[in-house]
XYZ file of C-alpha atoms in Angstrom:
548
model
C -16.762 27.127 12.392
C -14.188 24.737 10.957
C -11.049 23.103 12.243
C -8.044 23.768 10.010
C -5.853 20.705 9.670
C -2.732 19.663 7.823
C -2.974 22.611 5.505
C 0.116 23.483 3.473
C -0.398 26.615 1.405
C 2.501 25.801 -0.897
C 2.929 24.098 -4.215
C 3.633 20.411 -3.854
C 6.778 20.740 -5.927
C 8.282 22.404 -2.862
C 7.166 19.447 -0.764
C 8.563 16.866 -3.156
C 12.006 18.378 -3.502
C 14.415 16.663 -1.163
C 17.541 18.391 -2.329
C 18.406 22.070 -2.373
C 19.626 22.412 -5.937
C 22.795 24.442 -6.432
C 21.406 25.195 -9.864
C 18.178 24.404 -11.659
C 17.937 20.713 -12.648
C 18.656 19.884 -16.254
C 15.582 19.411 -18.414
C 14.884 16.997 -21.239
C 14.939 13.318 -22.041
C 12.334 10.601 -22.510
C 11.974 8.216 -19.565
C 11.480 4.576 -20.549
C 9.111 2.629 -18.291
C 7.463 -0.766 -18.291
C 3.720 -0.915 -17.697
C 2.582 -3.362 -15.032
C 0.043 -4.798 -17.481
C 1.934 -7.127 -19.770
C 1.367 -8.155 -23.357
C -0.703 -6.329 -25.975
C -1.673 -2.784 -24.944
C -5.281 -1.657 -25.352
C -5.874 2.063 -25.847
C -7.928 2.830 -22.774
C -7.380 6.067 -20.853
C -10.746 6.016 -19.080
C -9.935 6.555 -15.368
C -13.157 4.771 -14.345
C -12.478 1.625 -16.349
C -11.015 -1.482 -14.661
C -8.882 -1.889 -17.795
C -7.450 1.655 -17.740
C -3.777 2.036 -18.593
C -1.924 2.870 -15.385
C -0.399 6.040 -16.851
C -3.830 7.696 -17.001
C -4.100 7.764 -13.227
C -1.794 10.473 -11.947
C 0.012 11.360 -15.147
C -3.146 12.619 -16.923
C -5.871 12.698 -14.262
C -5.104 14.032 -10.779
C -6.691 13.973 -7.335
C -7.546 16.517 -4.653
C -4.721 15.348 -2.384
C -1.641 13.186 -2.695
C -1.555 10.607 0.079
C 2.075 9.588 0.411
C 2.300 5.855 1.057
C 5.937 6.240 2.131
C 5.076 8.130 5.314
C 1.276 8.137 5.564
C 0.849 11.898 5.107
C -1.841 13.767 3.198
C -0.491 16.560 0.999
C -2.148 19.341 -1.024
C -2.589 18.783 -4.740
C -5.592 20.045 -6.705
C -6.924 21.146 -3.328
C -4.612 23.664 -1.700
C -6.160 23.178 1.755
C -8.977 21.444 3.627
C -10.849 21.689 6.918
C -13.216 19.565 8.983
C -16.412 20.880 10.532
C -16.667 20.858 14.322
C -18.822 17.724 14.279
C -16.319 16.060 11.901
C -19.076 15.067 9.474
C -18.149 17.582 6.767
C -14.849 18.268 5.064
C -14.328 21.307 2.845
C -11.586 21.518 0.214
C -10.313 24.793 -1.206
C -9.645 24.182 -4.884
C -6.418 25.668 -6.149
C -7.098 28.497 -8.609
C -5.308 28.769 -11.925
C -5.230 25.045 -12.747
C -6.137 24.249 -16.338
C -6.939 21.029 -18.111
C -4.545 20.220 -20.919
C -7.055 21.566 -23.483
C -6.710 25.027 -21.906
C -10.029 25.097 -20.052
C -10.001 25.910 -16.319
C -10.468 23.252 -13.659
C -13.199 24.472 -11.283
C -15.112 23.378 -8.216
C -17.930 22.251 -10.540
C -15.575 19.707 -12.116
C -14.765 18.358 -8.642
C -18.446 18.059 -7.682
C -19.280 16.376 -10.991
C -16.414 13.877 -10.650
C -17.433 13.007 -7.099
C -21.153 12.680 -7.851
C -20.549 10.114 -10.595
C -20.106 7.485 -7.881
C -23.407 8.252 -6.150
C -25.720 6.610 -8.663
C -23.218 4.165 -10.150
C -21.161 2.412 -7.482
C -18.778 1.090 -10.138
C -17.659 4.710 -10.666
C -16.957 5.198 -6.952
C -13.237 4.497 -7.372
C -12.392 6.386 -4.203
C -14.880 4.431 -2.092
C -16.264 7.652 -0.601
C -19.914 6.747 -1.149
C -19.459 3.360 0.467
C -17.950 5.226 3.455
C -21.182 7.122 4.080
C -20.832 10.153 1.810
C -24.247 11.814 1.528
C -23.789 14.937 -0.542
C -21.235 17.113 -2.359
C -21.747 20.850 -2.868
C -19.725 23.791 -4.187
C -19.497 27.420 -3.135
C -17.027 29.530 -5.072
C -13.770 27.595 -5.146
C -14.729 25.471 -2.119
C -16.211 21.971 -2.270
C -17.846 20.386 0.782
C -18.370 16.662 1.306
C -21.014 15.671 3.870
C -20.866 12.268 5.617
C -23.418 10.365 7.686
C -20.965 9.407 10.437
C -17.620 10.477 11.858
C -14.539 8.836 10.346
C -11.637 11.160 9.622
C -9.670 8.317 8.006
C -11.802 8.893 4.885
C -9.364 11.731 4.118
C -7.076 9.196 2.466
C -9.806 8.217 0.011
C -9.694 11.666 -1.551
C -6.293 10.611 -2.855
C -8.192 8.281 -5.212
C -10.854 10.728 -6.409
C -9.699 11.559 -9.935
C -11.011 14.823 -11.359
C -12.348 14.855 -14.939
C -13.677 17.823 -16.943
C -17.452 18.083 -16.607
C -17.734 19.669 -20.069
C -16.559 16.412 -21.659
C -17.747 13.655 -19.323
C -21.262 15.026 -18.795
C -21.920 14.112 -22.432
C -20.716 10.538 -22.013
C -23.600 8.054 -21.844
C -21.729 5.346 -19.907
C -18.549 6.628 -18.204
C -17.615 3.126 -17.070
C -17.215 1.697 -20.576
C -16.335 4.780 -22.635
C -13.133 4.423 -24.640
C -13.696 7.442 -26.852
C -11.218 9.616 -24.984
C -8.428 8.725 -27.378
C -6.819 12.095 -26.639
C -7.610 12.339 -22.917
C -8.112 15.711 -21.260
C -6.849 16.017 -17.696
C -4.922 18.381 -15.439
C -1.862 16.152 -14.968
C 1.787 16.804 -15.900
C 1.648 14.678 -19.057
C -0.404 14.388 -22.232
C -0.813 11.518 -24.650
C 0.949 11.673 -27.996
C -1.971 10.100 -29.938
C 0.152 9.175 -32.941
C 2.544 7.157 -30.782
C 0.154 4.413 -29.686
C 0.575 0.828 -30.823
C 0.120 -2.606 -29.255
C 3.553 -2.584 -27.627
C 4.301 1.037 -26.823
C 3.010 4.590 -26.451
C 4.360 7.963 -25.381
C 3.276 10.665 -22.966
C 4.711 14.150 -23.445
C 5.092 17.059 -21.057
C 1.988 19.199 -20.495
C 3.423 22.657 -21.272
C 0.793 24.390 -19.102
C 1.046 22.216 -16.011
C 0.258 24.149 -12.838
C 3.263 23.074 -10.735
C 6.564 24.903 -11.210
C 10.095 23.556 -10.916
C 13.176 25.064 -9.280
C 13.799 26.979 -12.508
C 10.369 28.639 -12.357
C 9.100 26.756 -15.401
C 6.234 24.253 -15.448
C 7.111 20.751 -14.282
C 8.002 18.033 -15.156
C 11.696 18.334 -15.950
C 11.603 15.371 -18.331
C 10.163 15.710 -21.833
C 8.000 12.630 -21.574
C 7.573 8.929 -20.853
C 7.834 6.024 -23.275
C 5.823 3.061 -22.002
C 7.090 -0.182 -23.536
C 5.322 -3.464 -22.824
C 7.320 -6.503 -21.769
C 6.969 -9.856 -19.994
C 8.449 -11.480 -16.900
C 10.591 -13.627 -19.177
C 12.034 -10.615 -21.033
C 12.410 -8.054 -18.276
C 15.679 -9.239 -16.751
C 17.485 -9.229 -20.091
C 16.009 -5.869 -21.126
C 16.889 -4.226 -17.839
C 20.488 -5.455 -18.005
C 20.599 -4.312 -21.625
C 19.684 -0.765 -20.558
C 16.304 -0.668 -22.299
C 14.388 0.743 -19.309
C 14.940 3.530 -16.797
C 12.220 2.329 -14.414
C 10.694 -1.105 -13.925
C 8.533 -2.745 -11.276
C 9.103 -6.463 -11.698
C 10.233 -9.348 -9.563
C 13.816 -10.206 -10.498
C 15.031 -13.566 -9.161
C 18.631 -12.409 -9.494
C 18.605 -8.670 -8.960
C 22.341 -8.666 -8.240
C 22.980 -9.609 -11.867
C 21.088 -6.469 -12.901
C 23.273 -4.320 -10.645
C 26.437 -6.052 -11.867
C 25.576 -5.210 -15.495
C 26.200 -1.512 -14.706
C 27.291 -1.098 -11.069
C 27.646 2.656 -11.298
C 24.053 3.219 -12.428
C 21.804 0.200 -11.974
C 19.961 0.432 -8.650
C 17.030 -1.096 -6.842
C 14.990 -0.465 -3.728
C 12.499 -3.062 -2.494
C 10.665 -1.332 0.390
C 8.206 -3.084 2.661
C 4.909 -4.032 1.036
C 2.236 -6.348 2.405
C 2.979 -8.254 5.613
C 3.301 -12.048 5.567
C 2.700 -13.676 8.937
C 2.030 -16.944 10.724
C -1.644 -17.319 11.541
C -2.507 -19.060 14.795
C -6.196 -19.827 15.341
C -6.819 -18.093 18.661
C -10.122 -19.917 19.254
C -8.614 -23.395 18.964
C -6.539 -24.974 21.715
C -3.687 -24.604 22.408
C -3.600 -21.238 20.611
C -6.201 -19.860 23.000
C -3.293 -19.792 25.486
C -1.188 -16.627 25.135
C 1.922 -18.333 26.521
C 1.753 -21.028 23.849
C 1.498 -18.335 21.192
C 4.473 -16.506 22.697
C 6.513 -19.727 22.791
C 5.881 -20.251 19.072
C 6.952 -16.654 18.425
C 10.184 -17.178 20.377
C 11.002 -20.186 18.190
C 11.011 -18.162 14.972
C 13.875 -16.109 13.554
C 12.539 -13.769 10.891
C 16.056 -12.996 9.685
C 16.867 -16.661 9.126
C 13.619 -17.128 7.173
C 14.251 -14.216 4.827
C 17.946 -14.992 4.424
C 16.971 -18.129 2.540
C 14.615 -16.285 0.173
C 15.721 -14.627 -3.066
C 15.602 -11.733 -3.326
C 15.494 -11.373 0.422
C 12.348 -9.579 1.679
C 12.437 -7.285 4.700
C 12.159 -9.201 8.008
C 9.321 -8.087 10.280
C 9.518 -7.639 14.023
C 6.818 -8.477 16.540
C 5.223 -5.023 16.256
C 4.197 -5.861 12.661
C 4.714 -2.251 11.523
C 6.973 -0.945 8.783
C 10.227 0.799 9.675
C 8.863 4.170 8.591
C 6.274 3.940 11.398
C 8.550 2.376 14.013
C 8.051 5.250 16.468
C 4.519 4.085 17.279
C 5.891 0.674 18.326
C 8.447 1.953 20.845
C 6.231 1.473 23.904
C 5.134 -2.007 22.819
C 8.682 -3.124 22.135
C 9.899 -1.801 25.470
C 7.249 -3.841 27.305
C 6.471 -6.924 25.250
C 8.996 -7.496 22.469
C 9.740 -11.132 21.662
C 13.058 -12.202 20.184
C 14.393 -15.520 18.949
C 15.143 -17.722 21.974
C 14.616 -21.492 21.652
C 15.544 -22.260 25.269
C 13.091 -19.695 26.603
C 10.386 -21.052 24.283
C 10.816 -24.568 25.690
C 10.698 -23.308 29.287
C 7.506 -21.404 28.566
C 5.824 -24.505 27.150
C 6.973 -26.532 30.143
C 5.570 -23.885 32.503
C 2.192 -24.575 30.895
C 2.451 -28.279 31.719
C 3.822 -29.632 28.437
C 6.265 -32.550 28.490
C 8.259 -34.211 25.736
C 6.858 -37.521 24.504
C 8.818 -40.432 23.009
C 8.847 -38.697 19.613
C 10.414 -35.547 21.042
C 7.151 -33.592 20.711
C 5.656 -31.676 23.598
C 2.252 -32.886 24.740
C -0.241 -32.340 27.548
C -3.272 -34.408 28.511
C -2.479 -36.787 25.664
C -2.542 -34.044 23.009
C 0.724 -33.419 21.194
C 1.754 -30.062 19.753
C 1.400 -31.383 16.209
C -0.420 -29.320 13.597
C -0.916 -28.872 9.895
C 0.755 -25.703 8.624
C -1.217 -24.516 5.607
C 0.402 -22.645 2.726
C -0.951 -21.897 -0.783
C -0.108 -24.513 -3.413
C 2.854 -23.638 -5.672
C 3.667 -20.383 -3.854
C 7.294 -21.449 -3.786
C 8.705 -18.578 -1.742
C 6.059 -19.026 0.968
C 6.471 -22.800 0.899
C 10.198 -22.324 1.491
C 9.423 -19.978 4.379
C 6.975 -22.510 5.829
C 9.622 -25.241 5.659
C 12.038 -23.040 7.603
C 9.325 -22.310 10.191
C 8.604 -26.026 10.552
C 12.288 -26.694 11.167
C 12.452 -23.956 13.808
C 9.350 -25.237 15.572
C 10.790 -28.746 15.553
C 13.742 -27.388 17.531
C 11.394 -26.504 20.399
C 9.439 -29.773 20.297
C 6.569 -28.766 18.011
C 5.582 -30.645 14.849
C 4.379 -28.512 11.929
C 3.238 -30.565 8.936
C 3.472 -28.547 5.700
C 0.106 -28.832 3.954
C -0.352 -27.167 0.570
C -3.839 -25.895 -0.253
C -5.079 -24.307 -3.484
C -5.595 -20.535 -3.528
C -8.159 -19.081 -3.061
C -10.340 -22.151 -2.536
C -10.021 -24.022 -0.235
C -7.108 -22.091 1.350
C -8.824 -18.748 1.863
C -12.168 -20.371 2.693
C -10.522 -22.364 5.492
C -9.047 -19.184 6.989
C -12.274 -17.213 6.766
C -14.310 -19.951 8.499
C -11.641 -20.772 11.080
C -11.065 -24.320 9.827
C -7.309 -24.404 10.460
C -4.685 -24.390 13.225
C -1.734 -22.604 11.582
C -1.228 -21.004 8.178
C 1.111 -18.659 6.349
C -0.821 -15.772 4.826
C -0.737 -11.976 4.472
C -2.388 -8.691 5.400
C -2.472 -5.606 3.176
C -0.596 -3.015 5.179
C -2.228 0.029 3.613
C -0.860 3.528 3.854
C -0.688 3.780 7.652
C -0.661 1.197 10.467
C -4.287 2.098 11.245
C -5.525 0.474 8.046
C -3.602 -2.723 8.697
C -4.720 -3.112 12.317
C -8.294 -2.038 11.631
C -8.664 -4.745 8.966
C -6.869 -7.265 11.147
C -8.197 -6.725 14.644
C -11.370 -4.620 14.770
C -14.122 -6.769 16.275
C -16.695 -5.744 13.660
C -14.708 -7.985 11.284
C -14.548 -10.867 13.781
C -16.411 -14.170 13.534
C -16.534 -17.333 15.603
C -15.454 -20.774 14.454
C -17.530 -21.956 11.516
C -18.705 -18.411 10.756
C -17.224 -16.365 7.943
C -14.979 -13.549 9.121
C -14.272 -10.545 6.927
C -11.165 -10.669 4.769
C -7.911 -10.453 6.795
C -9.670 -10.868 10.180
C -9.106 -14.597 10.458
C -7.017 -14.966 13.622
C -10.193 -15.243 15.721
C -8.829 -12.593 18.058
C -10.449 -9.446 19.411
C -9.830 -7.075 22.287
C -12.079 -4.362 23.718
C -9.189 -1.949 24.323
C -8.070 -2.287 20.712
C -11.618 -1.515 19.550
C -11.731 1.557 21.798
C -8.461 2.942 20.444
C -9.326 2.268 16.801
C -12.634 4.071 17.263
C -10.893 6.991 18.978
C -8.436 7.173 16.076
C -11.329 7.553 13.613
C -12.662 10.499 15.600
C -9.365 12.358 15.992
C -8.283 14.580 13.072
C -4.934 15.551 14.612
C -2.219 13.200 13.270
C -0.059 13.523 16.393
C -2.937 12.542 18.653
C -3.834 9.686 16.320
C -0.377 8.243 16.962
C -1.215 7.860 20.668
C -4.220 5.680 19.842
C -2.509 3.516 17.246
C 0.485 3.111 19.559
C -1.879 1.695 22.188
C -3.244 -0.747 19.588
C 0.254 -1.961 18.702
C 1.176 -2.321 22.381
C -1.888 -4.492 23.092
C -1.203 -6.539 19.974
C 2.342 -7.260 21.145
C 1.125 -8.116 24.640
C -1.343 -10.712 23.326
C 0.736 -12.046 20.386
C -2.217 -13.348 18.339
C 0.102 -14.161 15.419
C 3.764 -14.079 14.416
C 4.805 -11.415 11.855
C 7.347 -12.902 9.426
C 8.360 -10.545 6.622
C 7.159 -7.810 4.294
C 6.712 -8.753 0.657
C 8.897 -6.470 -1.468
C 7.596 -3.551 -3.485
C 9.552 -4.050 -6.703
C 11.467 -1.003 -7.904
C 14.412 -1.165 -10.303
C 15.880 2.018 -11.762
C 19.013 3.362 -13.399
C 20.795 6.685 -12.994
C 22.325 6.371 -16.453
C 19.972 8.995 -17.894
C 18.045 10.489 -14.961
C 18.682 11.262 -11.291
C 16.517 12.293 -8.354
C 15.026 8.865 -7.628
C 13.702 7.882 -4.191
C 15.756 5.299 -2.321
C 16.183 3.700 1.078
C 18.378 6.681 2.006
C 15.913 9.203 0.589
C 12.397 7.660 0.769
C 10.515 10.802 -0.222
C 7.882 8.842 -2.173
C 6.599 5.304 -2.540
C 8.083 3.743 -5.709
C 4.862 2.365 -7.164
C 3.800 2.702 -10.797
C 0.143 2.623 -9.697
C -2.050 5.688 -9.198
C -0.738 8.944 -7.774
C 2.236 7.370 -6.014
C 4.434 7.611 -9.111
C 3.713 11.283 -9.829
C 6.008 12.997 -7.253
C 8.819 10.804 -8.585
C 8.100 11.806 -12.169
C 8.081 15.455 -11.099
C 11.346 15.158 -9.180
C 13.617 13.200 -11.526
C 15.617 15.146 -14.045
C 18.246 14.682 -16.696
C 21.664 13.632 -15.458
């Protein structure tokens, strides 16, 4: 008996479309993109290689599901549906029938099993991380593939969005899949194929797979575009080339993005959605940060908007919930009860209520100990250093001295955080695809360590809470997304109540594009997909854009 969950028995092209087309989108055109790897291009389309060209993942090789980083949803792809067993230790995927690799051979359940089993004996091939999550076995029956796990953790569903399917007929003959570069004309099920004759050290072309399994609004195989021209560039060149109209899509940091827009205001666009979260660490095991009211006073002294206003281009300010805007609904309860806003007068009163008094230097102190601390920031990270300087100025306004102290990354900066040898620091947390991944890395007590002991990466605040543990564990055992929201909402509420750190801003996800040649791009007004050139995230965009 199996529990049917999140199953959409429709082609993803119907999911991706965000506009009801009055007529079928125009076809044709070659999209010009910049690869994220700069300099000389090496011909490597091996999806298991650390040096693989980014186009291979998603454009040529596909996954069972598409996990949309824009909204945290799992969507059918090679698998048309999936279901968990009653004990939640097995998940079965129904493989979509009729899919063919670009050499005309059918994609079957055996190809899925083969691709998954590669990571069992060679951990370097476990790109999805399924085997490290307790996967024990993978079996096929007809067009169904079942994955058996040792323990219950329904969040492993996301990892299937990184399990790339390769044809068994080809890869079973490869002696070392990790290092093989012989697939100079790679065979996959994706919407594009390599034009082998096009490859050189600076550029190469992908062309439409004429037999791709997804259909467009016109009933013909997607994509609408004829292909993609990848052209290598550098940080020094990209601004000029973008303004000169040499690219349709780029993913680079532009110090003056407004100049790019001004070069062609009608067409040049950008969208820099929230990426990883930058925040102010406070060591919760060191006085005075073991006092929640002191932590709250520091939070009241900081204006996230004023910090980001001085940065160029301006990142997205965070609020005290630490969650992205797309997940703001789970923070409603926490904000209603415990939200902290910028209020210097209230911050001073809170410190005074804890017995602090101003000394002759204008710094609050108690029992002879002044609120004076080193504020660590990585050496030469100019944007973060600027943010730290603004924070120091804000803290000074409430009678706290923060001494900017630059420290080399990763050693000794990261080492100091992991061992708890610091008072305050500016650092970051990878936000992941849903708030669960961020808070689980951040706050789950299994990652916790005392002072002098090494905590796991990102769990360096020296803070833990039994109720947060309980709700994170409940989340992992609840396959229903709506019920999961109840648990993660409780985590966010407790986090806001205790204020173990101060969220500052979200680093931008760089996305520059032009509508000069193609339309249908995601944007802040239409965030149907996450605008990343990495992995599967780019594929719904490439299937949705079409000739202007």
